[in-house]
CSV table of C-alpha atoms in Angstrom, one decimal:
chain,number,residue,atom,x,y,z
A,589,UNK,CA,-0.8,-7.7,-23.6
A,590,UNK,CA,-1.6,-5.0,-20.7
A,591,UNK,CA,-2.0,-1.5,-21.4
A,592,UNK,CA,1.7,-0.5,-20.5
A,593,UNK,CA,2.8,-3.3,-22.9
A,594,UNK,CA,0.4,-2.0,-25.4
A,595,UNK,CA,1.8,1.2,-25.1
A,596,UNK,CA,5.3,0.6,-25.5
A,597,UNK,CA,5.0,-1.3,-28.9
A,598,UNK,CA,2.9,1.7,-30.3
A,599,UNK,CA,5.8,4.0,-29.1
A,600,UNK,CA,8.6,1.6,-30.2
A,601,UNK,CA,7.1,1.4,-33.4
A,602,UNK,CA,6.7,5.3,-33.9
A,603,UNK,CA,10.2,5.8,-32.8
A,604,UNK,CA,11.8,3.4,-35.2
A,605,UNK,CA,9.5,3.8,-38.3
A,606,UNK,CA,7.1,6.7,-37.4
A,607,UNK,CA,4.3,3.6,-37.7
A,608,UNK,CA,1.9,2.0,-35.9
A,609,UNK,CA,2.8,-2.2,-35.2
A,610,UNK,CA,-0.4,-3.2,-37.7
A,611,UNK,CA,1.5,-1.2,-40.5
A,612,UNK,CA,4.7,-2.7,-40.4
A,613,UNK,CA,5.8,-5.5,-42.6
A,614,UNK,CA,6.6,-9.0,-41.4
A,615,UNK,CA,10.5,-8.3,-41.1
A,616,UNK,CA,10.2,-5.2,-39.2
A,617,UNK,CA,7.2,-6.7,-37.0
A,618,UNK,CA,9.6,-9.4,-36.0
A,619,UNK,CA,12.5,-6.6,-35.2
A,620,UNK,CA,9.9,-4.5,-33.5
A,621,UNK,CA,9.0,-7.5,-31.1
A,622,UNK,CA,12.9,-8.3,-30.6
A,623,UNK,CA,13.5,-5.0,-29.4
A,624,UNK,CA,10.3,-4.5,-27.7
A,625,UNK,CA,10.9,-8.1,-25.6
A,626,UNK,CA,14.0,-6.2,-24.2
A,627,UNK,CA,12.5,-3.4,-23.8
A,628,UNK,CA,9.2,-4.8,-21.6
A,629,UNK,CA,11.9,-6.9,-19.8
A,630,UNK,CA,13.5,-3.7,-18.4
A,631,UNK,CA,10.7,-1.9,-17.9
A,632,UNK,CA,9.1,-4.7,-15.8
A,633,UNK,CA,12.1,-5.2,-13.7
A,634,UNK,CA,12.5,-1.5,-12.7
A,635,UNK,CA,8.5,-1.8,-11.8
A,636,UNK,CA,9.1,-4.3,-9.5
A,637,UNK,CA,12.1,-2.5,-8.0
A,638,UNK,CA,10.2,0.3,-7.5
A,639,UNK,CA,7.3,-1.5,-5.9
A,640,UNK,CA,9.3,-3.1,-3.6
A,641,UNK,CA,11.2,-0.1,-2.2
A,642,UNK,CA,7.7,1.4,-2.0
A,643,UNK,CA,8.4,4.5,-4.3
A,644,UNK,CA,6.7,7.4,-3.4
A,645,UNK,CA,4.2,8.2,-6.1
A,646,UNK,CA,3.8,12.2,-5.6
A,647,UNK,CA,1.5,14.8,-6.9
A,648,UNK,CA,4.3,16.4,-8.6
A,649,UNK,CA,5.6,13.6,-10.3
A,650,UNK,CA,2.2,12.2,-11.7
A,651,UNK,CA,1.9,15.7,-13.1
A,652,UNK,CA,5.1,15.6,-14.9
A,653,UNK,CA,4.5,11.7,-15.9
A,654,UNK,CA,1.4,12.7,-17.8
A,655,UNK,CA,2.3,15.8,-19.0
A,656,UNK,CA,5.3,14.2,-21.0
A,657,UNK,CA,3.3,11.2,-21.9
A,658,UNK,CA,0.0,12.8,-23.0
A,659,UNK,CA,1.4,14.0,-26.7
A,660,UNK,CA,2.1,9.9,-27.2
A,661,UNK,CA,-1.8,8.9,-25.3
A,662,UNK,CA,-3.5,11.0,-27.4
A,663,UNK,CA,-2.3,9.3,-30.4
A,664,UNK,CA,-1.9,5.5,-29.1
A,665,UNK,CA,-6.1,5.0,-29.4
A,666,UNK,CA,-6.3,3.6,-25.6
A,667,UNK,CA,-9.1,3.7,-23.3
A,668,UNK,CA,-9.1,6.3,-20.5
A,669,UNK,CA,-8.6,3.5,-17.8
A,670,UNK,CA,-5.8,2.2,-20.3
A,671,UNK,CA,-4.0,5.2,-20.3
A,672,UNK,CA,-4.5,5.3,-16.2
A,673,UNK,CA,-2.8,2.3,-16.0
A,674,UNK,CA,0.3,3.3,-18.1
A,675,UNK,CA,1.1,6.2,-16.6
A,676,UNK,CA,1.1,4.6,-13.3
A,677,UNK,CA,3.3,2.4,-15.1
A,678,UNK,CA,5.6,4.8,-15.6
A,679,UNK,CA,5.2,7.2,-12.9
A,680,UNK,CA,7.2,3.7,-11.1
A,681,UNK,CA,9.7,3.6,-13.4
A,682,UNK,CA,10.2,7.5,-12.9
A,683,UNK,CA,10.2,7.7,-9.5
A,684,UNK,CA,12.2,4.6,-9.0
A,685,UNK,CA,15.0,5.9,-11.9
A,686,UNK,CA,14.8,9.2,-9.5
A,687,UNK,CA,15.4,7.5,-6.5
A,688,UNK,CA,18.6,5.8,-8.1
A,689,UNK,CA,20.0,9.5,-8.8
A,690,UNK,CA,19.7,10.8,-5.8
A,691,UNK,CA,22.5,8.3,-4.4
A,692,UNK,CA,24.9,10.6,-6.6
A,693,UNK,CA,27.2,12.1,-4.4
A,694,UNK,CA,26.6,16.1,-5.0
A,695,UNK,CA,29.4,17.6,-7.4
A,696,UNK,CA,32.2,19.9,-5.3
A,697,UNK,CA,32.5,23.6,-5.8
A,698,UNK,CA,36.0,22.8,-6.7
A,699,UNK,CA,34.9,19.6,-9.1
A,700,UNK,CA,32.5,22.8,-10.8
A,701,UNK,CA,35.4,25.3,-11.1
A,702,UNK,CA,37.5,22.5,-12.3
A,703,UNK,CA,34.6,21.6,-15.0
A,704,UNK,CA,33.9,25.2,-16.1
A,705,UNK,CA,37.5,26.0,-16.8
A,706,UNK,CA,38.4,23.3,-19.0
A,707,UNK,CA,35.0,24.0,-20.9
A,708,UNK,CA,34.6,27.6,-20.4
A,709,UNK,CA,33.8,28.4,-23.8
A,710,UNK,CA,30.7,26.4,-24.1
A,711,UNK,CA,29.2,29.4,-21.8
A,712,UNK,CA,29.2,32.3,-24.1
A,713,UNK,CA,25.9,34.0,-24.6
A,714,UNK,CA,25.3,34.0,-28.2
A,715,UNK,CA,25.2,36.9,-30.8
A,716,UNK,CA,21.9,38.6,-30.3
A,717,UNK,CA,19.7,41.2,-32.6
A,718,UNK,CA,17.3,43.6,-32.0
A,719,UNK,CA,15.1,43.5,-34.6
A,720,UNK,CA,12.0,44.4,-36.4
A,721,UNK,CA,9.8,42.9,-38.8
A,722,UNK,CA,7.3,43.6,-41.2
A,723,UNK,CA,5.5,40.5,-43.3
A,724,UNK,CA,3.0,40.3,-46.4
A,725,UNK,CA,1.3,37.6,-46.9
A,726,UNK,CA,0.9,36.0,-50.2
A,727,UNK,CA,-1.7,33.4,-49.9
A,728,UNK,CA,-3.8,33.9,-52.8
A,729,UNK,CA,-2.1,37.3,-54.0
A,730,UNK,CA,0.5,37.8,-56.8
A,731,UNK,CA,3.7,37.2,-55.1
A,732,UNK,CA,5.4,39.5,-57.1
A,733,UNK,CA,2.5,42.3,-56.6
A,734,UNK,CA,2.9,42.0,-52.7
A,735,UNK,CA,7.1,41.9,-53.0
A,736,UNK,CA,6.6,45.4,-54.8
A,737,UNK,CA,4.3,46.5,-52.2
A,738,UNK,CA,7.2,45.6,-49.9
A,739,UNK,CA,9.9,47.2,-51.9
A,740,UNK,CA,7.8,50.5,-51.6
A,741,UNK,CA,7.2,50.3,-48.0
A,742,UNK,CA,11.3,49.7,-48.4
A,743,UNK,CA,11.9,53.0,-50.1
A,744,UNK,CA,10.1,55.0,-47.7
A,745,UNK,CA,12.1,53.9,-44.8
A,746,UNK,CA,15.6,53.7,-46.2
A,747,UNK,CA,15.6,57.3,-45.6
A,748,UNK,CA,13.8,57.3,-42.1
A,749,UNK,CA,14.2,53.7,-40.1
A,750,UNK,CA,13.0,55.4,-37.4
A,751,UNK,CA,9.5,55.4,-39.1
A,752,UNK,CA,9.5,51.2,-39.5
A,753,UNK,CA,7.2,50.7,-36.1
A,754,UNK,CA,4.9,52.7,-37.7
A,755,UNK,CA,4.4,51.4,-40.9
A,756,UNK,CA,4.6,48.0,-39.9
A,757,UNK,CA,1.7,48.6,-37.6
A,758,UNK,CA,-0.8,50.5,-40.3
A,759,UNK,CA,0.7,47.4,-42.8
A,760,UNK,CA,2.1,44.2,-41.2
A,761,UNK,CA,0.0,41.2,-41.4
A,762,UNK,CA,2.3,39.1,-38.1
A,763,UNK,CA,0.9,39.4,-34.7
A,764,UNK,CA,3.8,41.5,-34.1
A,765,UNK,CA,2.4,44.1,-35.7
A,766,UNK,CA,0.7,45.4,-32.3
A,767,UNK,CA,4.0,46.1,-31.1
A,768,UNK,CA,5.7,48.1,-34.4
A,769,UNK,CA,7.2,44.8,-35.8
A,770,UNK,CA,9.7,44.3,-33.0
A,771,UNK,CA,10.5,40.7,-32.5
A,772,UNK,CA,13.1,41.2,-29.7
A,773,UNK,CA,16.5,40.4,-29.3
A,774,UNK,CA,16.5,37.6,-31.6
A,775,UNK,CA,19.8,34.8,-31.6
A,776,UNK,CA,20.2,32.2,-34.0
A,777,UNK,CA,17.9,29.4,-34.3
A,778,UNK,CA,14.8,31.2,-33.9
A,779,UNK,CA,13.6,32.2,-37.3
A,780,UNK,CA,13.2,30.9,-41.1
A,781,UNK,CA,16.4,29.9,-42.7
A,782,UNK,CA,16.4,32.8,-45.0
A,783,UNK,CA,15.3,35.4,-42.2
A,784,UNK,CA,18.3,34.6,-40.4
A,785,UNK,CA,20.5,34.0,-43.1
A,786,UNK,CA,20.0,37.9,-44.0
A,787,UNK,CA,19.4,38.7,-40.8
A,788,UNK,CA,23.0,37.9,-39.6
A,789,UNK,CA,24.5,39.9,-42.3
A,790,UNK,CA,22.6,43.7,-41.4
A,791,UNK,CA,24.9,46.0,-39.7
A,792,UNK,CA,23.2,48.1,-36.7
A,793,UNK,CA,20.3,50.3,-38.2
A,794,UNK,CA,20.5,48.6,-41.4
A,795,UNK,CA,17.2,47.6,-43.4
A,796,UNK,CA,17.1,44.5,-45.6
A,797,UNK,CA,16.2,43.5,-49.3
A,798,UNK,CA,12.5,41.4,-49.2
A,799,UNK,CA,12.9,38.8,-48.3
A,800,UNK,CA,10.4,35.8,-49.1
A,801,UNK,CA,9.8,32.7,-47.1
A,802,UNK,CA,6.6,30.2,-47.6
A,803,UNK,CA,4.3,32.4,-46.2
A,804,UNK,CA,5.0,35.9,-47.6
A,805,UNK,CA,7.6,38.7,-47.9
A,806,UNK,CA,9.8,40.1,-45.4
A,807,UNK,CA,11.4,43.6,-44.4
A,808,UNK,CA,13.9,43.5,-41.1
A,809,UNK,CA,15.6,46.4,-39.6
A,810,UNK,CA,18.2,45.3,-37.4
A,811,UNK,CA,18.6,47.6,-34.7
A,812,UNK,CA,21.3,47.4,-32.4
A,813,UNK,CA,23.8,44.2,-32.3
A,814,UNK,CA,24.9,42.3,-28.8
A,815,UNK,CA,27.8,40.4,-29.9
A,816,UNK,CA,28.8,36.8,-28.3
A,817,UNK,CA,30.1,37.2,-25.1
A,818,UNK,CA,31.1,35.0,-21.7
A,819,UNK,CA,28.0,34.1,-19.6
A,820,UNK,CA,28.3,35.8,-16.0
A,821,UNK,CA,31.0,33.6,-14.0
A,822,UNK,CA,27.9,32.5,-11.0
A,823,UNK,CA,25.7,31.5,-14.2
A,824,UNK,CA,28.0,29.7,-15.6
A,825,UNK,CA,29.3,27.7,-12.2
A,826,UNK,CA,25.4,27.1,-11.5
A,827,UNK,CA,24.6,25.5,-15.3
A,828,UNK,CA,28.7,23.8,-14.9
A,829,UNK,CA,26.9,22.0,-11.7
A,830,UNK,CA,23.8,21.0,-13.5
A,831,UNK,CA,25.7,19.7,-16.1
A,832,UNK,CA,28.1,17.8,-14.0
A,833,UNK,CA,25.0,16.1,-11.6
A,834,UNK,CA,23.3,15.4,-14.7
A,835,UNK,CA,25.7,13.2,-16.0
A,836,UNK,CA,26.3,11.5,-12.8
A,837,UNK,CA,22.8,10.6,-12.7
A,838,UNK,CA,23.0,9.4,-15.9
A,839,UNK,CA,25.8,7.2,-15.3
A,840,UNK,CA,24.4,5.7,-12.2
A,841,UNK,CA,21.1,5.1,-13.6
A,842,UNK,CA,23.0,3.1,-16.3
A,843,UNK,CA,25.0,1.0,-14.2
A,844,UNK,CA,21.7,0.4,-12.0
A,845,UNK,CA,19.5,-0.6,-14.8
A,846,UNK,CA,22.8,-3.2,-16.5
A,847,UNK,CA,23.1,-5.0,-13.1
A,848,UNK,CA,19.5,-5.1,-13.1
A,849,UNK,CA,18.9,-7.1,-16.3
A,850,UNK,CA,22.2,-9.2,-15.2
A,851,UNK,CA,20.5,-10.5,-12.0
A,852,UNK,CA,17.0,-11.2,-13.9
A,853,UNK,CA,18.8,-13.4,-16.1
């Protein structure tokens, strides 16, 4: 097998069973080479697309071939000059897949406006809170002696929030301790499950119970509360477009790619 071929086994095998192709069992080694025949078919086919059409192999799209690819290279145990090979493999396939796209005809502003208003509330940008943060780790410490720490720390500043920067700089063991404990304007998503989970529940200028994750206990102070609201109308129009080309490219790189396995066989 060449390198390229090599290469998409490994990651056909990763992505189905998080396994290498030595590791699987007989009846997923025979599914793994079913789906990997199709697979190299394609890939083949758009190669030879691209080479014909002479597709332009530019700085900036070798750059963001091996940037996505180098996670998987690392990991796949090829040579150096293996892993040349397959991304000039797929830096082909890229640049050909791109070419396809740009064929799209360009969405209308009226197409957009259409777009935005019948989905309008997908842009809203989310409930936001400023907050602050103060951790103590456990690791090899009582849990239940450094909560108790925490709770005193808690004491002092139910009477005085304003005072939290402070102490969670003299007694904060996260990085954002150089900053008083503030970790922003934070939306959901971002932190642990139970951080948010209480976090979500604090009124403005309210301080929270400890709160323990895997790594310690936690003190928040939610300072000021940006509710959900609708994204500025240009933003909005500018990601509707993106969304709209997108999916156009999509489309026409599907239909490209069916009629190209239909006239190989």
């Amino acid at each position: 097998m060449l390198a390229w071929q090599r290469f998409s086994e490994w990651r056909l095998a990763q992505k189905m069973w998080n396994a290498t192709p030595t590791q699987l069992p007989v009846d997923r080694q025979r599914l793994l080479q079913q789906q990997l025949a199709r697979q190299l078919l394609l890939e083949q086919a758009v190669v030879e697309a691209a080479q014909k059409s002479a597709t332009a192999m530019t700085p900036e799209l070798v750059q963001a071939v091996t940037h996505e690819l180098e996670p998987d290279l690392r990991q796949s145990g090829l040579s150096a000059a293996d892993r040349t090979a397959v991304i000039q493999h797929h830096v082909l396939m890229a640049g050909q897949l791109a070419s396809i796209s740009e064929q799209v005809p360009l969405p209308t502003s009226a197409e957009v406006e259409r777009w935005y208003q019948r989905h309008a509330a997908r842009f809203c940008r989310p409930e936001q809170r400023l907050t602050r943060h103060i951790l103590l780790t456990t690791g090899n410490d009582d849990a239940e002696a450094v909560n108790r720490q925490l709770l005193v720390l808690r004491r002092q500043l139910q009477s005085d929030t304003a005072a939290f920067a402070t102490l969670a700089e003299c007694h904060s063991q996260c990085p954002t301790a150089l900053e008083g404990g503030l970790l922003g304007w934070v939306s959901r998503g971002l932190l642990f499950a139970p951080l948010e989970q209480v976090l979500f529940t604090l009124h403005e200028g309210e301080l929270s119970a400890p709160v323990a994750t895997d790594i310690g206990w936690h003190l928040l102070l939610c300072e000021a509360i940006r509710p959900e609201m609708p994204m500025v109308q240009e933003d909005a129009l500018a990601k509707a477009y993106d969304h709209l080309l997108l999916q156009r490219q999509k489309e026409q790189q599907r239909q490209w790619l069916a009629q190209l396995v239909v006239n190989r066989e």
